[in-house]
Amino acid sequence: MVKMDLLKVVRVTSGYGTLTVLNQVSCEVADKSLVAIVGSNGAGKTTLLNTISGILHPYSGKIYFKGKEINGMPPHEIARLGISHVPEGRRIFPNLSVLENLKMGAYLARENMKNGMLKKVFEMFPILKERKNQPARTLSGGEAQMLAIARGLMRGPSLLMLDEPSLGLAPKVVASVYETIEAIKKNGVSILLVEQNVRYALEIADKAYVLENGKIVMQGRGRDLLKNKNIKKHYLSLK
Ligand code: ATP
């Protein structure tokens, strides 16, 4: 069965003022799938997520979410339609408790805590339940990343966009963050992941795109790209 495209980016060109970063980028996220955009430093991965979430408006091209054109909409409206963006660097509030950070995620969605999201999130992240009254600054790097992801889930999105969830984490911790990402997908949330950590991202991606200098240069199933000669050489340091 062919899955419906939840998100469709069509020939998007975007950037900052006169600096064009993305050049005619097209990509899709099928419903209930996990899509990875991989590429090295400065390729334009963050710019792509910022353009989808409305922080940047594309110079040209279209972005559709659930069939509706969203390019040009303000970020809060895009968020309300069901896209949650977990930015690079986590941006949690260090002096607020874990619970307060989570409530901020729901508050912004207005739906608040009524739909039992907090209970679901605590089931998925037991460590956050244990630490719910601690200031967020006392969490380890991995726990802080879990909190940022959990906060993104509080509004019950259909699409969760994750910017470099493995950044600055030890390999063992990255593995557990990635297990959580897979569990979120199993719960029916589609995921768009951008990563420099190509190996992890390709291992779990139903579909992946390689972004180089603002252009998509390759696409395919994650596991197929892992076997690709050019990927091995340029991104996995293998001969
Ligand atoms: P990284 O993993 O290093 O964040 P990336 O693939 O996410 O890389 P982007 O952050 O999208 O890359 O950056 C792409 C280009 O856009 C870079 O050349 C960067 O210097 C530039 N850029 C990023 N943010 C801004 C900004 N706010 N103003 C101007 N240029 C920017």
PDB file of C-alpha atoms and ligand atoms in Angstrom:
ATOM      1  CA  MET A   1       0.000   0.000   0.000  1.00  0.00           C
ATOM      2  CA  VAL A   2       1.301   3.455  -0.888  1.00  0.00           C
ATOM      3  CA  LYS A   3       1.334   5.745   2.112  1.00  0.00           C
ATOM      4  CA  MET A   4      -0.028   9.273   1.822  1.00  0.00           C
ATOM      5  CA  ASP A   5       2.515  12.090   1.973  1.00  0.00           C
ATOM      6  CA  LEU A   6       2.098  13.890   5.258  1.00  0.00           C
ATOM      7  CA  LEU A   7       4.666  16.509   4.284  1.00  0.00           C
ATOM      8  CA  LYS A   8       5.652  17.490   0.804  1.00  0.00           C
ATOM      9  CA  VAL A   9       8.399  20.008   0.067  1.00  0.00           C
ATOM     10  CA  VAL A  10       8.428  21.048  -3.575  1.00  0.00           C
ATOM     11  CA  ARG A  11      11.411  22.814  -5.151  1.00  0.00           C
ATOM     12  CA  VAL A  12      12.030  25.045  -2.151  1.00  0.00           C
ATOM     13  CA  THR A  13      14.671  27.744  -2.352  1.00  0.00           C
ATOM     14  CA  SER A  14      15.383  29.454   0.948  1.00  0.00           C
ATOM     15  CA  GLY A  15      18.027  31.234   2.979  1.00  0.00           C
ATOM     16  CA  TYR A  16      18.874  34.339   4.937  1.00  0.00           C
ATOM     17  CA  GLY A  17      18.478  37.692   3.188  1.00  0.00           C
ATOM     18  CA  THR A  18      20.704  37.626   0.148  1.00  0.00           C
ATOM     19  CA  LEU A  19      22.331  34.331   1.162  1.00  0.00           C
ATOM     20  CA  THR A  20      20.594  31.485  -0.639  1.00  0.00           C
ATOM     21  CA  VAL A  21      21.180  28.258   1.289  1.00  0.00           C
ATOM     22  CA  LEU A  22      18.634  25.768  -0.091  1.00  0.00           C
ATOM     23  CA  ASN A  23      18.394  25.384  -3.824  1.00  0.00           C
ATOM     24  CA  GLN A  24      15.261  23.754  -5.258  1.00  0.00           C
ATOM     25  CA  VAL A  25      14.978  21.193  -2.489  1.00  0.00           C
ATOM     26  CA  SER A  26      12.191  18.617  -2.798  1.00  0.00           C
ATOM     27  CA  CYS A  27      11.443  15.880  -0.285  1.00  0.00           C
ATOM     28  CA  GLU A  28       8.512  14.011   1.201  1.00  0.00           C
ATOM     29  CA  VAL A  29       7.578  12.396   4.470  1.00  0.00           C
ATOM     30  CA  ALA A  30       5.008   9.619   4.074  1.00  0.00           C
ATOM     31  CA  ASP A  31       2.496   9.224   6.879  1.00  0.00           C
ATOM     32  CA  LYS A  32       3.844   7.187   9.813  1.00  0.00           C
ATOM     33  CA  SER A  33       7.338   7.011   8.377  1.00  0.00           C
ATOM     34  CA  LEU A  34      10.768   8.094   9.501  1.00  0.00           C
ATOM     35  CA  VAL A  35      12.717  10.228   7.057  1.00  0.00           C
ATOM     36  CA  ALA A  36      16.294  11.365   7.536  1.00  0.00           C
ATOM     37  CA  ILE A  37      18.090  14.263   5.908  1.00  0.00           C
ATOM     38  CA  VAL A  38      21.808  13.739   6.260  1.00  0.00           C
ATOM     39  CA  GLY A  39      24.689  15.926   5.267  1.00  0.00           C
ATOM     40  CA  SER A  40      27.787  17.555   6.603  1.00  0.00           C
ATOM     41  CA  ASN A  41      28.204  20.773   8.515  1.00  0.00           C
ATOM     42  CA  GLY A  42      26.625  23.750   6.790  1.00  0.00           C
ATOM     43  CA  ALA A  43      24.802  21.700   4.141  1.00  0.00           C
ATOM     44  CA  GLY A  44      21.537  23.461   5.003  1.00  0.00           C
ATOM     45  CA  LYS A  45      19.791  20.882   7.206  1.00  0.00           C
ATOM     46  CA  THR A  46      18.762  23.322   9.928  1.00  0.00           C
ATOM     47  CA  THR A  47      17.712  25.842   7.287  1.00  0.00           C
ATOM     48  CA  LEU A  48      15.372  23.220   5.828  1.00  0.00           C
ATOM     49  CA  LEU A  49      13.700  22.522   9.188  1.00  0.00           C
ATOM     50  CA  ASN A  50      13.434  26.251   9.888  1.00  0.00           C
ATOM     51  CA  THR A  51      11.775  26.765   6.511  1.00  0.00           C
ATOM     52  CA  ILE A  52       9.259  23.964   7.132  1.00  0.00           C
ATOM     53  CA  SER A  53       8.378  25.248  10.598  1.00  0.00           C
ATOM     54  CA  GLY A  54       7.835  28.809   9.334  1.00  0.00           C
ATOM     55  CA  ILE A  55      10.817  30.464  11.051  1.00  0.00           C
ATOM     56  CA  LEU A  56      12.040  31.226   7.523  1.00  0.00           C
ATOM     57  CA  HIS A  57       9.830  31.811   4.520  1.00  0.00           C
ATOM     58  CA  PRO A  58      10.986  30.226   1.262  1.00  0.00           C
ATOM     59  CA  TYR A  59      11.934  32.517  -1.624  1.00  0.00           C
ATOM     60  CA  SER A  60      10.186  30.105  -3.963  1.00  0.00           C
ATOM     61  CA  GLY A  61       8.647  26.642  -3.935  1.00  0.00           C
ATOM     62  CA  LYS A  62       5.792  25.138  -1.947  1.00  0.00           C
ATOM     63  CA  ILE A  63       5.398  23.201   1.273  1.00  0.00           C
ATOM     64  CA  TYR A  64       2.303  21.087   1.880  1.00  0.00           C
ATOM     65  CA  PHE A  65       1.291  19.511   5.179  1.00  0.00           C
ATOM     66  CA  LYS A  66      -1.713  17.164   5.163  1.00  0.00           C
ATOM     67  CA  GLY A  67      -2.418  18.519   1.697  1.00  0.00           C
ATOM     68  CA  LYS A  68      -2.562  22.139   2.871  1.00  0.00           C
ATOM     69  CA  GLU A  69      -0.102  24.766   1.665  1.00  0.00           C
ATOM     70  CA  ILE A  70       1.826  26.020   4.705  1.00  0.00           C
ATOM     71  CA  ASN A  71       4.682  28.049   3.204  1.00  0.00           C
ATOM     72  CA  GLY A  72       4.334  31.640   4.355  1.00  0.00           C
ATOM     73  CA  MET A  73       2.327  30.759   7.490  1.00  0.00           C
ATOM     74  CA  PRO A  74       3.660  31.937  10.874  1.00  0.00           C
ATOM     75  CA  PRO A  75       5.345  29.297  13.063  1.00  0.00           C
ATOM     76  CA  HIS A  76       2.579  29.101  15.679  1.00  0.00           C
ATOM     77  CA  GLU A  77      -0.005  28.258  13.031  1.00  0.00           C
ATOM     78  CA  ILE A  78       2.204  25.595  11.526  1.00  0.00           C
ATOM     79  CA  ALA A  79       2.744  24.166  15.010  1.00  0.00           C
ATOM     80  CA  ARG A  80      -1.000  24.117  15.605  1.00  0.00           C
ATOM     81  CA  LEU A  81      -1.528  22.111  12.429  1.00  0.00           C
ATOM     82  CA  GLY A  82       0.592  19.358  13.966  1.00  0.00           C
ATOM     83  CA  ILE A  83       4.285  19.952  13.261  1.00  0.00           C
ATOM     84  CA  SER A  84       6.583  19.994  16.281  1.00  0.00           C
ATOM     85  CA  HIS A  85      10.167  21.214  15.865  1.00  0.00           C
ATOM     86  CA  VAL A  86      12.834  20.161  18.355  1.00  0.00           C
ATOM     87  CA  PRO A  87      15.689  22.545  17.574  1.00  0.00           C
ATOM     88  CA  GLU A  88      19.397  21.839  17.588  1.00  0.00           C
ATOM     89  CA  GLY A  89      20.923  22.407  21.014  1.00  0.00           C
ATOM     90  CA  ARG A  90      17.706  21.397  22.841  1.00  0.00           C
ATOM     91  CA  ARG A  91      16.816  24.864  24.192  1.00  0.00           C
ATOM     92  CA  ILE A  92      15.259  23.607  27.365  1.00  0.00           C
ATOM     93  CA  PHE A  93      14.757  26.063  30.219  1.00  0.00           C
ATOM     94  CA  PRO A  94      17.580  25.209  32.655  1.00  0.00           C
ATOM     95  CA  ASN A  95      16.051  26.772  35.749  1.00  0.00           C
ATOM     96  CA  LEU A  96      12.604  25.296  35.307  1.00  0.00           C
ATOM     97  CA  SER A  97      11.879  21.787  36.507  1.00  0.00           C
ATOM     98  CA  VAL A  98      11.492  18.880  34.115  1.00  0.00           C
ATOM     99  CA  LEU A  99       7.720  19.007  34.648  1.00  0.00           C
ATOM    100  CA  GLU A 100       7.558  22.755  34.018  1.00  0.00           C
ATOM    101  CA  ASN A 101       9.517  22.309  30.791  1.00  0.00           C
ATOM    102  CA  LEU A 102       7.030  19.678  29.652  1.00  0.00           C
ATOM    103  CA  LYS A 103       4.085  21.880  30.541  1.00  0.00           C
ATOM    104  CA  MET A 104       5.581  24.666  28.423  1.00  0.00           C
ATOM    105  CA  GLY A 105       5.357  22.325  25.448  1.00  0.00           C
ATOM    106  CA  ALA A 106       1.663  21.718  26.059  1.00  0.00           C
ATOM    107  CA  TYR A 107       0.913  25.319  26.984  1.00  0.00           C
ATOM    108  CA  LEU A 108       2.118  26.540  23.622  1.00  0.00           C
ATOM    109  CA  ALA A 109      -0.303  24.110  22.006  1.00  0.00           C
ATOM    110  CA  ARG A 110      -3.207  25.490  24.038  1.00  0.00           C
ATOM    111  CA  GLU A 111      -4.752  22.029  24.202  1.00  0.00           C
ATOM    112  CA  ASN A 112      -2.953  21.891  27.515  1.00  0.00           C
ATOM    113  CA  MET A 113      -2.671  18.740  29.549  1.00  0.00           C
ATOM    114  CA  LYS A 114      -6.236  17.532  29.156  1.00  0.00           C
ATOM    115  CA  ASN A 115      -5.587  14.770  26.680  1.00  0.00           C
ATOM    116  CA  GLY A 116      -3.359  12.792  28.998  1.00  0.00           C
ATOM    117  CA  MET A 117      -0.207  13.575  27.034  1.00  0.00           C
ATOM    118  CA  LEU A 118       1.816  13.936  30.207  1.00  0.00           C
ATOM    119  CA  LYS A 119       0.925  10.409  31.281  1.00  0.00           C
ATOM    120  CA  LYS A 120       1.868   9.033  27.866  1.00  0.00           C
ATOM    121  CA  VAL A 121       5.123  10.982  27.820  1.00  0.00           C
ATOM    122  CA  PHE A 122       6.056   9.717  31.288  1.00  0.00           C
ATOM    123  CA  GLU A 123       5.330   6.157  30.172  1.00  0.00           C
ATOM    124  CA  MET A 124       7.667   6.623  27.261  1.00  0.00           C
ATOM    125  CA  PHE A 125      10.345   8.463  29.273  1.00  0.00           C
ATOM    126  CA  PRO A 126      10.328   6.952  32.792  1.00  0.00           C
ATOM    127  CA  ILE A 127      13.566   8.762  33.607  1.00  0.00           C
ATOM    128  CA  LEU A 128      11.779  12.109  33.186  1.00  0.00           C
ATOM    129  CA  LYS A 129       9.058  10.999  35.579  1.00  0.00           C
ATOM    130  CA  GLU A 130      11.700  10.123  38.131  1.00  0.00           C
ATOM    131  CA  ARG A 131      13.325  13.508  37.682  1.00  0.00           C
ATOM    132  CA  LYS A 132      10.204  15.594  37.196  1.00  0.00           C
ATOM    133  CA  ASN A 133      10.848  17.995  40.058  1.00  0.00           C
ATOM    134  CA  GLN A 134      14.545  18.510  39.348  1.00  0.00           C
ATOM    135  CA  PRO A 135      15.722  21.667  37.587  1.00  0.00           C
ATOM    136  CA  ALA A 136      16.395  20.793  33.954  1.00  0.00           C
ATOM    137  CA  ARG A 137      19.990  22.029  34.281  1.00  0.00           C
ATOM    138  CA  THR A 138      20.787  19.029  36.470  1.00  0.00           C
ATOM    139  CA  LEU A 139      19.986  16.511  33.718  1.00  0.00           C
ATOM    140  CA  SER A 140      22.713  14.677  31.819  1.00  0.00           C
ATOM    141  CA  GLY A 141      23.132  15.444  28.110  1.00  0.00           C
ATOM    142  CA  GLY A 142      21.109  12.396  27.103  1.00  0.00           C
ATOM    143  CA  GLU A 143      18.331  13.151  29.583  1.00  0.00           C
ATOM    144  CA  ALA A 144      18.199  16.765  28.383  1.00  0.00           C
ATOM    145  CA  GLN A 145      17.794  15.537  24.809  1.00  0.00           C
ATOM    146  CA  MET A 146      15.011  13.195  25.956  1.00  0.00           C
ATOM    147  CA  LEU A 147      13.331  16.162  27.663  1.00  0.00           C
ATOM    148  CA  ALA A 148      13.548  18.273  24.493  1.00  0.00           C
ATOM    149  CA  ILE A 149      11.985  15.434  22.476  1.00  0.00           C
ATOM    150  CA  ALA A 150       9.334  14.783  25.126  1.00  0.00           C
ATOM    151  CA  ARG A 151       8.442  18.471  25.203  1.00  0.00           C
ATOM    152  CA  GLY A 152       7.993  18.337  21.435  1.00  0.00           C
ATOM    153  CA  LEU A 153       5.529  15.474  21.889  1.00  0.00           C
ATOM    154  CA  MET A 154       3.394  17.268  24.460  1.00  0.00           C
ATOM    155  CA  ARG A 155       1.324  18.973  21.817  1.00  0.00           C
ATOM    156  CA  GLY A 156       0.491  15.616  20.221  1.00  0.00           C
ATOM    157  CA  PRO A 157       2.023  16.333  16.794  1.00  0.00           C
ATOM    158  CA  SER A 158       1.593  14.202  13.686  1.00  0.00           C
ATOM    159  CA  LEU A 159       5.090  15.187  12.551  1.00  0.00           C
ATOM    160  CA  LEU A 160       8.053  15.537  14.870  1.00  0.00           C
ATOM    161  CA  MET A 161      11.123  17.278  13.392  1.00  0.00           C
ATOM    162  CA  LEU A 162      14.378  16.590  15.192  1.00  0.00           C
ATOM    163  CA  ASP A 163      17.506  18.642  14.564  1.00  0.00           C
ATOM    164  CA  GLU A 164      20.691  16.682  15.367  1.00  0.00           C
ATOM    165  CA  PRO A 165      19.405  14.707  18.348  1.00  0.00           C
ATOM    166  CA  SER A 166      22.780  12.970  18.712  1.00  0.00           C
ATOM    167  CA  LEU A 167      24.800  16.181  19.008  1.00  0.00           C
ATOM    168  CA  GLY A 168      27.353  16.076  21.814  1.00  0.00           C
ATOM    169  CA  LEU A 169      26.225  12.700  23.161  1.00  0.00           C
ATOM    170  CA  ALA A 170      28.377   9.639  23.859  1.00  0.00           C
ATOM    171  CA  PRO A 171      27.719   6.681  21.498  1.00  0.00           C
ATOM    172  CA  LYS A 172      25.874   4.660  24.153  1.00  0.00           C
ATOM    173  CA  VAL A 173      23.593   7.570  24.888  1.00  0.00           C
ATOM    174  CA  VAL A 174      22.998   8.176  21.177  1.00  0.00           C
ATOM    175  CA  ALA A 175      21.864   4.551  20.891  1.00  0.00           C
ATOM    176  CA  SER A 176      19.274   5.034  23.610  1.00  0.00           C
ATOM    177  CA  VAL A 177      18.022   8.326  22.118  1.00  0.00           C
ATOM    178  CA  TYR A 178      17.620   6.498  18.800  1.00  0.00           C
ATOM    179  CA  GLU A 179      15.698   3.663  20.451  1.00  0.00           C
ATOM    180  CA  THR A 180      13.324   6.284  21.789  1.00  0.00           C
ATOM    181  CA  ILE A 181      12.941   7.830  18.328  1.00  0.00           C
ATOM    182  CA  GLU A 182      11.981   4.432  16.924  1.00  0.00           C
ATOM    183  CA  ALA A 183       9.483   3.930  19.752  1.00  0.00           C
ATOM    184  CA  ILE A 184       7.886   7.286  18.934  1.00  0.00           C
ATOM    185  CA  LYS A 185       7.483   6.205  15.320  1.00  0.00           C
ATOM    186  CA  LYS A 186       5.858   2.947  16.456  1.00  0.00           C
ATOM    187  CA  ASN A 187       3.354   5.095  18.335  1.00  0.00           C
ATOM    188  CA  GLY A 188       2.213   6.543  15.008  1.00  0.00           C
ATOM    189  CA  VAL A 189       4.121   9.835  14.928  1.00  0.00           C
ATOM    190  CA  SER A 190       5.982  10.557  11.681  1.00  0.00           C
ATOM    191  CA  ILE A 191       9.524  11.792  12.075  1.00  0.00           C
ATOM    192  CA  LEU A 192      11.766  14.051  10.026  1.00  0.00           C
ATOM    193  CA  LEU A 193      15.265  13.824  11.382  1.00  0.00           C
ATOM    194  CA  VAL A 194      18.309  15.822  10.330  1.00  0.00           C
ATOM    195  CA  GLU A 195      21.703  14.477  11.286  1.00  0.00           C
ATOM    196  CA  GLN A 196      25.418  14.690  10.780  1.00  0.00           C
ATOM    197  CA  ASN A 197      25.600  11.311  12.487  1.00  0.00           C
ATOM    198  CA  VAL A 198      24.905   9.564   9.204  1.00  0.00           C
ATOM    199  CA  ARG A 199      25.220   5.957  10.339  1.00  0.00           C
ATOM    200  CA  TYR A 200      22.573   6.069  13.058  1.00  0.00           C
ATOM    201  CA  ALA A 201      20.155   8.070  10.964  1.00  0.00           C
ATOM    202  CA  LEU A 202      20.420   5.800   7.920  1.00  0.00           C
ATOM    203  CA  GLU A 203      19.992   2.664  10.012  1.00  0.00           C
ATOM    204  CA  ILE A 204      16.524   3.647  11.118  1.00  0.00           C
ATOM    205  CA  ALA A 205      15.297   5.744   8.174  1.00  0.00           C
ATOM    206  CA  ASP A 206      12.543   4.399   5.912  1.00  0.00           C
ATOM    207  CA  LYS A 207      13.720   7.008   3.453  1.00  0.00           C
ATOM    208  CA  ALA A 208      16.744   9.274   3.460  1.00  0.00           C
ATOM    209  CA  TYR A 209      18.002  12.248   1.516  1.00  0.00           C
ATOM    210  CA  VAL A 210      21.579  13.446   1.260  1.00  0.00           C
ATOM    211  CA  LEU A 211      21.886  17.228   1.294  1.00  0.00           C
ATOM    212  CA  GLU A 212      25.084  18.807  -0.018  1.00  0.00           C
ATOM    213  CA  ASN A 213      25.545  22.554  -0.433  1.00  0.00           C
ATOM    214  CA  GLY A 214      21.815  23.136  -0.257  1.00  0.00           C
ATOM    215  CA  LYS A 215      20.898  20.509  -2.847  1.00  0.00           C
ATOM    216  CA  ILE A 216      19.536  16.990  -2.565  1.00  0.00           C
ATOM    217  CA  VAL A 217      22.164  14.840  -4.270  1.00  0.00           C
ATOM    218  CA  MET A 218      20.946  11.350  -3.399  1.00  0.00           C
ATOM    219  CA  GLN A 219      17.882   9.654  -1.975  1.00  0.00           C
ATOM    220  CA  GLY A 220      16.740   6.154  -1.164  1.00  0.00           C
ATOM    221  CA  ARG A 221      15.973   3.721   1.638  1.00  0.00           C
ATOM    222  CA  GLY A 222      18.219   4.315   4.621  1.00  0.00           C
ATOM    223  CA  ARG A 223      19.717   0.834   4.563  1.00  0.00           C
ATOM    224  CA  ASP A 224      20.387   1.020   0.834  1.00  0.00           C
ATOM    225  CA  LEU A 225      22.243   4.296   1.229  1.00  0.00           C
ATOM    226  CA  LEU A 226      24.334   2.739   4.013  1.00  0.00           C
ATOM    227  CA  LYS A 227      25.692   0.302   1.423  1.00  0.00           C
ATOM    228  CA  ASN A 228      26.353   3.012  -1.160  1.00  0.00           C
ATOM    229  CA  LYS A 229      30.019   3.441  -2.104  1.00  0.00           C
ATOM    230  CA  ASN A 230      29.986   7.245  -2.053  1.00  0.00           C
ATOM    231  CA  ILE A 231      28.193   7.381   1.281  1.00  0.00           C
ATOM    232  CA  LYS A 232      30.661   4.925   2.771  1.00  0.00           C
ATOM    233  CA  LYS A 233      33.602   6.951   1.553  1.00  0.00           C
ATOM    234  CA  HIS A 234      32.392  10.480   2.299  1.00  0.00           C
ATOM    235  CA  TYR A 235      30.170  10.051   5.338  1.00  0.00           C
ATOM    236  CA  LEU A 236      31.177   6.827   7.056  1.00  0.00           C
ATOM    237  CA  SER A 237      34.955   7.034   6.547  1.00  0.00           C
ATOM    238  CA  LEU A 238      35.006   3.524   5.073  1.00  0.00           C
ATOM    239  CA  LYS A 239      36.834   2.452   1.947  1.00  0.00           C
TER     240      LYS A 239
HETATM  241  P1  ATP B   1      25.035  22.354  11.022  1.00  0.00           P
HETATM  242  O1  ATP B   1      24.918  20.926  11.286  1.00  0.00           O
HETATM  243  O2  ATP B   1      26.417  22.877  11.145  1.00  0.00           O
HETATM  244  O3  ATP B   1      24.008  23.205  11.731  1.00  0.00           O
HETATM  245  P2  ATP B   1      23.394  22.572   8.705  1.00  0.00           P
HETATM  246  O4  ATP B   1      23.428  21.594   7.598  1.00  0.00           O
HETATM  247  O5  ATP B   1      22.267  22.495   9.645  1.00  0.00           O
HETATM  248  O6  ATP B   1      24.757  22.489   9.463  1.00  0.00           O
HETATM  249  P3  ATP B   1      22.627  25.295   8.330  1.00  0.00           P
HETATM  250  O7  ATP B   1      22.659  25.612   9.792  1.00  0.00           O
HETATM  251  O8  ATP B   1      21.314  25.151   7.679  1.00  0.00           O
HETATM  252  O9  ATP B   1      23.468  23.989   8.037  1.00  0.00           O
HETATM  253  O10 ATP B   1      23.492  26.401   7.596  1.00  0.00           O
HETATM  254  C1  ATP B   1      23.611  26.470   6.186  1.00  0.00           C
HETATM  255  C2  ATP B   1      24.310  27.779   5.812  1.00  0.00           C
HETATM  256  O11 ATP B   1      23.503  28.873   6.224  1.00  0.00           O
HETATM  257  C3  ATP B   1      25.659  27.962   6.455  1.00  0.00           C
HETATM  258  O12 ATP B   1      26.518  28.501   5.469  1.00  0.00           O
HETATM  259  C4  ATP B   1      25.408  28.962   7.551  1.00  0.00           C
HETATM  260  O13 ATP B   1      26.535  29.767   7.780  1.00  0.00           O
HETATM  261  C5  ATP B   1      24.268  29.779   7.004  1.00  0.00           C
HETATM  262  N1  ATP B   1      23.412  30.312   8.075  1.00  0.00           N
HETATM  263  C6  ATP B   1      22.823  29.592   9.054  1.00  0.00           C
HETATM  264  N2  ATP B   1      22.087  30.384   9.866  1.00  0.00           N
HETATM  265  C7  ATP B   1      22.209  31.643   9.388  1.00  0.00           C
HETATM  266  C8  ATP B   1      21.694  32.924   9.777  1.00  0.00           C
HETATM  267  N3  ATP B   1      20.879  33.060  10.820  1.00  0.00           N
HETATM  268  N4  ATP B   1      22.056  34.003   9.040  1.00  0.00           N
HETATM  269  C9  ATP B   1      22.863  33.877   7.973  1.00  0.00           C
HETATM  270  N5  ATP B   1      23.383  32.696   7.548  1.00  0.00           N
HETATM  271  C10 ATP B   1      23.075  31.604   8.238  1.00  0.00           C
END
